[in-house]
Structure formats: structure tokens, C-alpha cells
Coordinates of C-alpha atoms in Angstrom, one line a residue:
M1 CA -244.8 16.3 -198.2
G2 CA -244.3 19.0 -200.9
A3 CA -244.4 18.8 -204.7
L4 CA -242.0 15.8 -204.8
G5 CA -244.1 14.0 -202.2
E6 CA -247.3 14.6 -204.3
L7 CA -245.5 13.3 -207.3
L8 CA -244.3 10.2 -205.6
G9 CA -247.2 9.5 -203.4
S10 CA -248.9 7.5 -206.1
W11 CA -245.9 5.5 -207.0
A12 CA -247.4 2.1 -206.1
P13 CA -246.8 -0.1 -209.1
A14 CA -249.8 -0.1 -211.4
P15 CA -252.2 -3.0 -211.1
A16 CA -251.6 -5.6 -213.8
A17 CA -254.0 -5.3 -216.7
T18 CA -256.5 -8.1 -216.9
A19 CA -257.5 -9.6 -220.2
E20 CA -260.9 -8.7 -221.5
P21 CA -263.1 -11.6 -222.6
A22 CA -262.7 -12.3 -226.3
E23 CA -265.7 -11.3 -228.2
L24 CA -266.8 -14.2 -230.4
G25 CA -267.0 -13.3 -234.1
W26 CA -268.4 -15.2 -237.0
A27 CA -265.0 -16.4 -238.3
P28 CA -263.9 -19.5 -236.5
L29 CA -260.2 -18.7 -237.2
A30 CA -260.5 -15.3 -235.5
V31 CA -262.1 -17.0 -232.4
A32 CA -259.4 -19.6 -232.3
G33 CA -256.7 -16.9 -232.6
C34 CA -258.1 -14.8 -229.8
V35 CA -258.4 -17.9 -227.5
A36 CA -254.8 -18.9 -228.3
V37 CA -253.5 -15.4 -227.6
V38 CA -255.4 -15.1 -224.3
C39 CA -254.4 -18.6 -223.2
G40 CA -250.8 -18.1 -224.2
A41 CA -250.6 -14.8 -222.3
A42 CA -252.2 -16.3 -219.2
A43 CA -249.7 -19.2 -219.3
V44 CA -246.7 -16.9 -219.6
W45 CA -248.1 -14.7 -216.8
A46 CA -248.6 -17.7 -214.5
L47 CA -245.1 -19.2 -215.2
R48 CA -243.2 -16.0 -214.6
S49 CA -244.0 -15.8 -210.9
P50 CA -245.5 -18.1 -208.2
N51 CA -247.8 -15.4 -206.8
S52 CA -249.5 -14.5 -210.0
K53 CA -253.0 -14.2 -208.4
A54 CA -251.7 -11.8 -205.7
R55 CA -249.8 -9.8 -208.3
A56 CA -252.8 -9.5 -210.6
K57 CA -254.5 -7.5 -207.9
G58 CA -251.6 -5.1 -207.9
R59 CA -249.5 -3.7 -205.1
D60 CA -251.4 -0.7 -203.6
A61 CA -250.0 2.0 -201.4
K62 CA -250.2 -0.2 -198.4
H63 CA -247.6 -2.6 -199.8
V64 CA -243.9 -2.3 -199.6
N65 CA -242.9 -1.1 -203.0
Y66 CA -239.4 0.2 -202.3
I67 CA -236.7 -1.9 -200.4
F68 CA -233.4 -0.5 -199.2
C69 CA -230.6 -1.9 -197.1
F70 CA -229.1 -0.5 -193.9
N71 CA -225.5 -1.7 -193.8
T72 CA -221.9 -0.5 -193.5
G73 CA -220.5 -1.7 -196.8
R74 CA -218.2 -4.8 -197.0
S75 CA -221.1 -6.7 -195.4
G76 CA -222.8 -8.5 -198.3
S77 CA -224.8 -5.7 -199.9
E78 CA -223.8 -6.7 -203.5
Y79 CA -224.7 -10.3 -202.7
L80 CA -228.1 -9.2 -201.3
Y81 CA -228.7 -7.2 -204.5
K82 CA -228.1 -10.3 -206.6
V83 CA -230.5 -12.3 -204.4
F84 CA -233.2 -9.7 -205.0
A85 CA -232.4 -9.5 -208.7
A86 CA -233.5 -13.2 -209.0
V87 CA -236.9 -12.5 -207.5
P88 CA -239.9 -12.0 -209.9
D89 CA -241.5 -8.6 -210.1
V90 CA -238.4 -6.9 -208.6
V91 CA -235.9 -4.6 -210.2
A92 CA -232.8 -4.5 -208.1
R93 CA -229.7 -2.3 -208.1
H94 CA -226.6 -2.3 -205.9
E95 CA -225.4 1.3 -206.0
A96 CA -227.6 3.1 -208.6
F97 CA -226.6 6.5 -209.9
P98 CA -226.7 8.9 -208.3
I99 CA -225.0 7.0 -205.5
M100 CA -225.5 9.9 -203.1
C101 CA -222.0 9.7 -201.7
G102 CA -219.0 12.0 -201.7
E103 CA -219.2 15.7 -200.7
M104 CA -222.9 15.8 -200.3
M105 CA -222.9 12.9 -197.9
H106 CA -220.0 14.5 -196.0
Q107 CA -222.0 17.8 -195.7
F108 CA -225.1 15.9 -194.5
N109 CA -223.1 14.3 -191.8
E110 CA -221.7 17.6 -190.8
G111 CA -225.3 18.9 -190.3
N112 CA -225.7 20.6 -193.7
K113 CA -228.6 18.8 -195.5
G114 CA -228.7 21.3 -198.3
P115 CA -226.5 19.5 -200.9
M116 CA -228.3 16.2 -200.2
R117 CA -231.7 17.8 -200.5
E118 CA -230.7 19.3 -203.8
A119 CA -229.7 15.9 -205.1
M120 CA -232.9 14.1 -203.9
P121 CA -235.0 15.0 -207.0
A122 CA -232.5 13.2 -209.3
K123 CA -232.4 10.2 -207.0
L124 CA -236.2 10.0 -206.8
E125 CA -236.5 10.3 -210.5
Q126 CA -233.9 7.4 -210.9
I127 CA -236.0 5.2 -208.6
K128 CA -239.2 6.0 -210.4
R129 CA -237.6 5.5 -213.8
T130 CA -235.9 2.2 -212.9
G131 CA -238.8 0.7 -211.0
R132 CA -241.4 1.0 -213.8
G133 CA -244.2 -0.7 -211.9
K134 CA -242.1 -3.3 -210.1
V135 CA -240.8 -3.4 -206.6
Y136 CA -237.6 -1.3 -206.5
V137 CA -234.7 -2.6 -204.5
E138 CA -231.4 -0.9 -203.8
T139 CA -228.8 -2.2 -201.4
N140 CA -226.6 0.9 -201.5
H141 CA -224.7 1.3 -198.1
T142 CA -224.9 5.1 -198.3
F143 CA -228.7 4.8 -197.5
G144 CA -228.2 4.9 -193.8
K145 CA -225.6 7.7 -194.0
G146 CA -227.7 10.2 -195.9
F147 CA -230.5 9.9 -198.4
G148 CA -232.3 7.2 -196.5
L149 CA -233.1 9.8 -193.8
L150 CA -234.7 12.1 -196.4
L151 CA -236.6 9.4 -198.3
P152 CA -239.6 9.2 -195.9
E153 CA -240.3 12.9 -196.7
H154 CA -241.2 11.8 -200.2
I155 CA -242.4 8.2 -200.0
P156 CA -244.7 7.0 -197.2
Q157 CA -243.0 4.8 -194.6
E158 CA -245.6 2.1 -195.2
Q159 CA -244.3 1.6 -198.7
I160 CA -240.6 1.3 -197.6
G161 CA -238.9 -1.8 -196.6
V162 CA -235.4 -2.0 -195.1
V163 CA -233.1 -5.0 -194.8
I164 CA -230.8 -4.6 -191.8
L165 CA -227.8 -6.5 -193.1
N166 CA -225.2 -7.4 -190.4
R167 CA -222.2 -9.4 -191.3
G168 CA -220.8 -9.2 -187.7
A169 CA -218.7 -6.3 -186.3
A170 CA -215.4 -8.2 -186.3
A171 CA -215.7 -9.7 -189.7
T172 CA -216.9 -6.4 -191.3
A173 CA -214.1 -4.4 -189.7
A174 CA -211.5 -6.9 -190.9
S175 CA -212.9 -6.7 -194.4
L176 CA -212.8 -2.9 -194.4
L177 CA -209.2 -3.0 -193.2
R178 CA -208.2 -5.5 -195.9
C179 CA -209.7 -3.4 -198.6
G180 CA -208.2 -0.2 -197.4
D181 CA -211.6 1.3 -196.6
V182 CA -210.3 2.9 -193.3
P183 CA -212.6 5.7 -192.3
G184 CA -211.0 9.1 -193.0
R185 CA -207.7 7.7 -194.3
N186 CA -208.0 8.2 -198.1
W187 CA -210.2 9.8 -200.7
L188 CA -212.2 6.7 -201.5
S189 CA -213.1 6.0 -197.8
R190 CA -214.0 9.7 -197.3
A191 CA -216.4 9.4 -200.3
F192 CA -218.3 6.4 -199.1
Y193 CA -217.9 6.1 -195.3
L194 CA -218.3 8.2 -192.2
R195 CA -215.3 10.2 -190.9
P196 CA -214.2 10.7 -187.3
G197 CA -215.3 14.0 -186.0
Q198 CA -218.4 14.6 -188.1
A199 CA -221.1 16.5 -186.4
R200 CA -223.8 13.8 -186.7
N201 CA -221.6 11.1 -185.2
M202 CA -223.1 9.7 -182.0
T203 CA -219.7 8.3 -180.9
Q204 CA -216.1 9.0 -181.7
P205 CA -213.1 6.6 -182.1
P206 CA -210.5 6.6 -179.3
K207 CA -207.7 9.1 -179.6
G208 CA -204.9 7.8 -181.7
A209 CA -207.0 4.9 -182.9
S210 CA -205.3 2.3 -185.1
P211 CA -206.7 1.5 -188.6
L212 CA -208.6 -1.5 -187.2
Q213 CA -210.0 0.5 -184.3
L214 CA -211.3 3.1 -186.8
C215 CA -213.0 0.4 -188.8
R216 CA -214.6 -1.1 -185.7
W217 CA -215.7 2.3 -184.5
Y218 CA -217.4 2.9 -187.8
V219 CA -219.2 -0.4 -187.8
D220 CA -220.5 0.1 -184.2
E221 CA -221.5 3.8 -185.0
M222 CA -223.6 2.6 -187.9
M223 CA -225.0 -0.7 -186.8
V224 CA -225.6 0.1 -183.1
H225 CA -226.2 3.8 -182.7
R226 CA -227.3 5.1 -186.0
L227 CA -229.5 2.1 -186.7
A228 CA -231.4 2.5 -183.4
D229 CA -231.9 6.2 -184.2
F230 CA -233.1 5.4 -187.7
Q231 CA -235.7 2.9 -186.4
Q232 CA -236.9 5.3 -183.8
R233 CA -237.4 8.0 -186.4
F234 CA -239.2 5.8 -188.9
P235 CA -241.2 3.2 -186.9
R236 CA -243.7 2.4 -189.7
I237 CA -241.1 1.1 -192.1
T238 CA -241.0 -2.7 -192.5
Y239 CA -237.7 -4.0 -191.2
V240 CA -236.1 -7.4 -191.7
T241 CA -232.8 -8.2 -189.9
A242 CA -230.5 -10.6 -191.7
S243 CA -227.0 -11.8 -191.2
L244 CA -224.8 -12.9 -194.1
D245 CA -224.9 -16.5 -192.9
Q246 CA -228.7 -16.4 -192.9
L247 CA -228.8 -15.1 -196.4
N248 CA -227.0 -18.3 -197.5
D249 CA -230.1 -20.3 -196.5
V250 CA -232.9 -20.5 -199.1
D251 CA -235.7 -21.0 -196.5
F252 CA -234.6 -17.8 -194.7
V253 CA -234.4 -15.8 -197.9
Q254 CA -238.0 -17.0 -198.8
G255 CA -239.1 -15.8 -195.3
M256 CA -237.5 -12.4 -195.8
L257 CA -239.2 -12.0 -199.2
S258 CA -242.5 -13.0 -197.6
A259 CA -242.2 -10.2 -195.1
F260 CA -242.1 -7.8 -198.0
G261 CA -244.9 -9.4 -199.9
L262 CA -242.6 -11.2 -202.4
E263 CA -242.1 -14.8 -203.4
A264 CA -239.5 -16.8 -205.2
T265 CA -239.1 -20.5 -205.7
P266 CA -236.0 -22.4 -204.6
V267 CA -235.2 -23.0 -208.3
Q268 CA -235.3 -19.2 -209.0
L269 CA -233.0 -18.6 -206.0
S270 CA -230.6 -21.5 -206.6
G271 CA -228.3 -19.6 -208.9
V272 CA -227.5 -16.8 -206.4
V273 CA -228.1 -18.0 -202.8
G274 CA -224.8 -19.1 -201.4
V275 CA -222.7 -17.8 -204.3
H276 CA -219.9 -15.4 -203.1
A277 CA -219.9 -11.8 -204.5
N278 CA -217.5 -8.9 -204.5
T279 CA -214.7 -10.8 -202.8
R280 CA -212.0 -8.4 -204.2
P281 CA -209.7 -11.1 -205.4
G282 CA -207.1 -8.5 -206.5
I283 CA -206.3 -7.6 -202.9
P284 CA -203.9 -10.0 -201.3
R285 CA -204.8 -11.8 -198.1
V286 CA -202.5 -10.0 -195.7
P287 CA -202.6 -10.8 -191.9
T288 CA -204.6 -8.3 -189.9
E289 CA -201.7 -7.5 -187.6
V290 CA -199.7 -6.4 -190.7
L291 CA -202.5 -4.2 -191.9
D292 CA -203.0 -2.7 -188.5
A293 CA -199.3 -2.2 -187.6
P294 CA -197.9 1.4 -187.1
Q295 CA -196.5 3.0 -190.2
K296 CA -192.9 2.0 -190.9
Y297 CA -192.2 5.1 -192.9
R298 CA -193.5 8.6 -193.6
D299 CA -197.1 8.7 -194.9
A300 CA -196.9 9.1 -198.7
D301 CA -199.9 11.5 -198.6
S302 CA -197.8 13.9 -196.5
L303 CA -195.2 14.5 -199.2
P304 CA -195.1 17.8 -201.1
L305 CA -197.3 17.6 -204.1
G306 CA -194.5 17.8 -206.7
E307 CA -192.4 15.1 -205.0
L308 CA -195.4 12.9 -204.6
K309 CA -196.4 13.0 -208.2
S310 CA -192.9 12.3 -209.4
M311 CA -192.6 9.4 -207.0
L312 CA -195.9 7.8 -208.1
A313 CA -194.8 8.1 -211.8
R314 CA -191.6 6.2 -211.0
M315 CA -193.5 3.6 -209.0
A316 CA -196.0 3.1 -211.8
D317 CA -193.1 2.5 -214.2
D318 CA -191.6 -0.1 -211.7
V319 CA -194.9 -2.0 -211.5
A320 CA -195.3 -1.9 -215.3
A321 CA -191.8 -3.2 -215.8
R322 CA -192.4 -6.1 -213.4
H323 CA -195.6 -7.0 -215.2
S324 CA -194.9 -6.1 -218.8
A325 CA -195.2 -9.7 -219.9
S326 CA -198.7 -10.1 -218.4
R327 CA -199.8 -6.8 -219.9
T328 CA -198.6 -7.9 -223.3
K329 CA -200.4 -11.2 -222.9
W330 CA -203.6 -9.4 -221.9
W331 CA -203.4 -7.1 -224.9
L332 CA -203.0 -10.1 -227.3
Q333 CA -205.8 -12.1 -225.7
K334 CA -208.3 -9.4 -224.9
G335 CA -207.4 -6.6 -227.2
Q336 CA -208.5 -4.1 -224.6
C337 CA -212.0 -4.3 -226.0
Y338 CA -214.7 -4.7 -223.4
F339 CA -218.1 -3.1 -222.7
P340 CA -218.6 -2.6 -219.9
G341 CA -215.5 -3.8 -218.2
S342 CA -212.6 -3.1 -215.9
V343 CA -209.1 -4.4 -215.5
S344 CA -209.1 -3.0 -211.9
E345 CA -208.8 -6.4 -210.3
V346 CA -205.7 -7.2 -212.4
T347 CA -204.0 -3.9 -211.9
M348 CA -204.9 -3.9 -208.2
A349 CA -203.3 -7.3 -207.7
H350 CA -200.1 -6.0 -209.4
V351 CA -199.9 -2.8 -207.3
C352 CA -200.9 -4.4 -204.0
G353 CA -198.6 -7.3 -204.6
M354 CA -195.6 -4.9 -204.8
R355 CA -196.7 -2.5 -202.1
E356 CA -194.2 -3.5 -199.4
E357 CA -191.4 -3.7 -201.9
L358 CA -192.2 -0.2 -203.1
E359 CA -192.4 1.1 -199.5
D360 CA -189.0 -0.2 -198.7
E361 CA -187.5 1.2 -201.9
Y362 CA -189.0 4.7 -201.7
Q363 CA -189.1 4.9 -197.8
V364 CA -192.7 5.9 -197.7
S365 CA -195.9 4.2 -196.3
L366 CA -198.5 3.5 -198.9
L367 CA -200.9 1.4 -196.8
H368 CA -204.5 2.8 -196.7
S369 CA -203.4 6.0 -198.4
S370 CA -204.8 8.0 -201.3
A371 CA -201.4 7.7 -202.9
L372 CA -201.8 3.9 -203.2
L373 CA -205.3 4.4 -204.8
N374 CA -203.8 6.9 -207.3
L375 CA -200.9 4.7 -208.1
Q376 CA -203.4 2.0 -209.1
S377 CA -205.3 4.5 -211.2
L378 CA -202.1 5.7 -212.9
Y379 CA -201.1 2.1 -213.6
T380 CA -204.6 1.2 -214.8
A381 CA -204.6 4.2 -217.2
S382 CA -201.5 2.8 -218.9
W383 CA -203.4 -0.5 -219.5
A384 CA -206.9 0.7 -220.3
P385 CA -207.5 4.5 -220.6
D386 CA -211.2 3.8 -221.1
D387 CA -211.5 1.5 -218.1
V388 CA -215.0 2.0 -216.7
L389 CA -214.1 2.2 -213.0
L390 CA -211.1 4.4 -213.7
L391 CA -213.3 6.9 -215.5
L392 CA -216.2 6.8 -213.1
M393 CA -213.9 7.5 -210.1
N394 CA -211.8 10.1 -211.9
P395 CA -213.9 12.2 -214.3
P396 CA -211.0 14.4 -215.5
L397 CA -209.6 11.4 -217.2
R398 CA -212.4 11.3 -219.8
R399 CA -210.1 12.5 -222.6
C400 CA -208.1 10.5 -225.1
G401 CA -204.3 10.2 -225.3
L402 CA -203.4 11.5 -221.8
T403 CA -199.7 11.4 -221.0
Q404 CA -198.6 10.0 -217.6
Q405 CA -198.1 13.6 -216.3
Q406 CA -201.5 14.6 -217.5
V407 CA -203.1 11.6 -215.7
L408 CA -201.2 12.6 -212.5
D409 CA -202.3 16.3 -212.9
A410 CA -205.9 15.1 -213.2
L411 CA -205.7 12.8 -210.2
Y412 CA -204.2 15.6 -208.1
G413 CA -206.2 18.6 -208.8
P414 CA -207.5 21.1 -209.0
S415 CA -210.2 21.3 -206.3
N416 CA -208.6 19.7 -203.4
P417 CA -205.2 18.4 -204.5
K418 CA -203.8 17.0 -201.3
T419 CA -206.7 15.3 -199.6
D420 CA -209.3 14.2 -202.1
P421 CA -207.7 14.0 -205.6
G422 CA -210.2 11.4 -206.8
I423 CA -213.8 12.5 -207.1
I424 CA -216.7 10.2 -207.1
Q425 CA -219.3 12.0 -209.3
P426 CA -222.8 10.9 -208.2
G427 CA -224.8 12.2 -211.1
S428 CA -226.3 10.0 -213.8
K429 CA -225.0 12.5 -216.4
D430 CA -221.5 11.7 -215.3
M431 CA -222.1 8.0 -215.7
L432 CA -223.6 8.5 -219.1
Q433 CA -220.6 10.5 -220.3
V434 CA -218.3 7.7 -219.1
M435 CA -220.3 5.1 -220.9
W436 CA -220.2 7.1 -224.1
V437 CA -216.4 7.5 -223.9
M438 CA -215.8 3.9 -223.0
G439 CA -218.3 2.6 -225.5
A440 CA -216.9 4.7 -228.4
L441 CA -213.4 3.6 -227.7
G442 CA -214.5 0.0 -227.3
V443 CA -216.3 -0.1 -230.6
V444 CA -213.3 1.4 -232.4
R445 CA -211.1 -1.4 -230.9
W446 CA -213.6 -4.0 -231.7
L447 CA -213.7 -2.9 -235.4
W448 CA -209.9 -2.8 -235.4
L449 CA -209.6 -6.3 -234.1
L450 CA -212.3 -7.6 -236.5
T451 CA -210.5 -5.9 -239.4
F452 CA -206.9 -7.1 -238.7
T453 CA -207.4 -10.3 -236.8
G454 CA -210.9 -11.5 -237.7
K455 CA -211.5 -12.3 -234.1
P456 CA -213.0 -9.4 -232.1
A457 CA -212.3 -9.9 -228.4
L458 CA -215.1 -8.9 -226.0
A459 CA -213.9 -9.3 -222.5
G460 CA -215.3 -8.2 -219.1
F461 CA -213.1 -8.1 -215.9

């Protein structure tokens, strides 16, 4: 398995240390103290998990120590992460950095594994560092589109568990369409989803496919064809199939956990099972037939670059003028001081709520386009230049005091200005830089509010 395989082969969480019998001394107080410490530790150990005896023996290399999720996205992966996060002896993540998406995932699906292989040491180190002797869970939907196919080269299949999460083809496709995650249509969908025409695709969408047909093709490609191929390649992985409806049932969740050698009580699960997650409230509920209709105007992404940037600047001003009162109210209430946080749901609601009006005024189609995503980014930058999602998705914006034109220049350049202006940087260093920038600006605002108002506002969106 190579050097990385040797490094990771002994990754099974270390057996829990057992307390040595207290050696009786001559001083009664010392004896009493030792007994109290040992008994207290034993009580805490027993209370923190229902399977303390099994855990005390440790999870050896034959146990499932790493659990991932085969899913499409928009199928409940964030909800599943929250369920696992409530389980004792588990450390769970949704999309841990490096996310393993973007260009490396595209190259992998074009048959070039080189970039993904180069990123694997960083991903494996993140898993090892995060797990720290517990069962590591990540529900990242890029797993089945890239790094998951390389993982068994470094971790034995017997130590890997996979939840096959299936929301249902129709419901998943409709959710992808509503959120604008149409395969191949904009830079965000190209960063996280498969694209028509990629070399590793086992099927292709019909010629001239509508947005909904593209979404349905992608779901079937992943959950029918690629899933079967994955299971055939790695038969010794422990698989559990779950629908989103089943995961709303505590008994089913306990059975799923049992398949991986985990346990959780109904009380421990009560705060997460059945609680909706990642519903994207900022995106209006538009009828599917509207979202799937042919474009009424010219695609905004097809405009010449200079014309497109000028148009987006005017659109951002229009949205800001419409919602100036709510922006002022937000500043007064929240002070733009948050860590970590994002106003993306607020700005997304404003932009999406005016989309059809803007299309009619400017005679362009924004639906499912990169232009719509960048309009939201431009508008968000006017609200919160240190917004965490804005910075993570657009690394060139990690500078203070950018003008509207500078933001547009950063969004549209310089690597691939017309197709993928926004860049999802997968490296943990990029995330750290964002957190430093956002944290520093947030602390400055917190101190400013404390000094001048006496009431520092800490808000998360």
C-alpha cells in the first residue's frame, strides 16, 4: 500500500487506558483520595457512552473506524453528519477541508488521477488529525466522485464503513434544480458535481437535456451506475443503505449505528433525529416547471466580459437600493460582527427574490448561471466583506477595502474568466487564511461596538 498505507495501517483508535489499582499507602487521606479519583473517573467513563465495556477493549483493525457517505448532495448529507455528531466516541464532519472538489475532482473524472493523488496525503492527514482515536465520520458527497475510490489504497476496506444515502431520485433532482446545482451549468456545480461528457461517466444525459433532466441524469449516474461499480470494486467495505425518511426514525438510526459497532441512546439522538438541516431558506420556492422552462432571454454567461461585469455592478446596485432599509437594520442590530458566520442566506434571498425582475429589465437569463452566483457574491461583499462563505468560495477577495470593480475583477479572473470565475480552494491552508482574515476583522468590529455602544453584537447566520 506504500508509505502512506504503512502510516495509516495502524490507525485503529488506541485502546482506552485502564486504571491501575490504587496502591494503598499508610495515609488514610491518600487512600481515600485515590479511591475517589478512580471511582469518579469510572463513573464519568460509564456515563459518557452506553457501550463502555466494549469501548474499553478498544476498536482494533477489524472494526469500522472510518465512515463515509455515498450520496449525490442535496440528499441529507448534512443531516446525517449531525446525527453522527450526536453519537459517543465519534468525531463527525460534513465537508472537511480539503473537500477534494473543484479542478482535481474534474480531472479525476476525466481519467487523470494525478491531481487527486497529490492531494490525498493532505486529506489523510486531516482524517488522522481530526479522528484522534475516535471513529471518524465524514458525509462529504464528493466521496463517491473522487477521493473515496483512492481511500482503500491507504486504509483497509475492513476499517471503512459507507452509508448509502438515497433521498429518492425525483426529490433529489428537484432539490438540485431549486438550488441551481444543475450539472455543468455554473462554476459552483462544476466544482461539486459531475459534468456531462466526462470520461468516467457510465451514462450521458440526452442531447439537449433540460435543467431537470440534467439533474436526474446526475442522480441516476451516481446512485445507480457509479454506486454499483463502487460496491463491486470494494466488496469488503461495510455498507448500510438508508433513505432520508428512515433516518428520521430513532430505531433505524440505532440499527445503522449497530452495523458499524456504535451505540447511542434515544436521549442522545433526540435533539437531532427528525430535525431538518440545510434547507436553504434563502432560495424561494419556485415551481419546478418555472425552473425547468427554456430560457426567455440570452444567457448572461454568454455576454462579453466587460459588458457582463458592468451589468452585474448595476444589478447589485439595484438590489442594494431595494433592500437598503433591511441592510441598515442589520448593521444596527448585528454590527457585522460574527465568528464564524455568513449573511449568505439573507443576501441570497434578496438576489433570488429579484431574479425575474432583473431578467426582464436587463433582457438576460440569470437562472442557473455563474452570473447569478457572482451577483450574489458582489452583493454580499457590500454587506460583509469578511463573510466566511464569500471568502472561502472566492479566495482573491481576502483583502480589505475592495471596491465594487475590484470585487468583480476578482470574481472574473484571471485563470478562467468566462467559465469558472469562482474558485473553491480545497486546501486547509486556504481555510485557515480565511478564518484569520474574518476573525481579525470580526474582533476589530467587536471592540468597536464594545467601545462605542457598550453592547458587542455576536451573530451567526
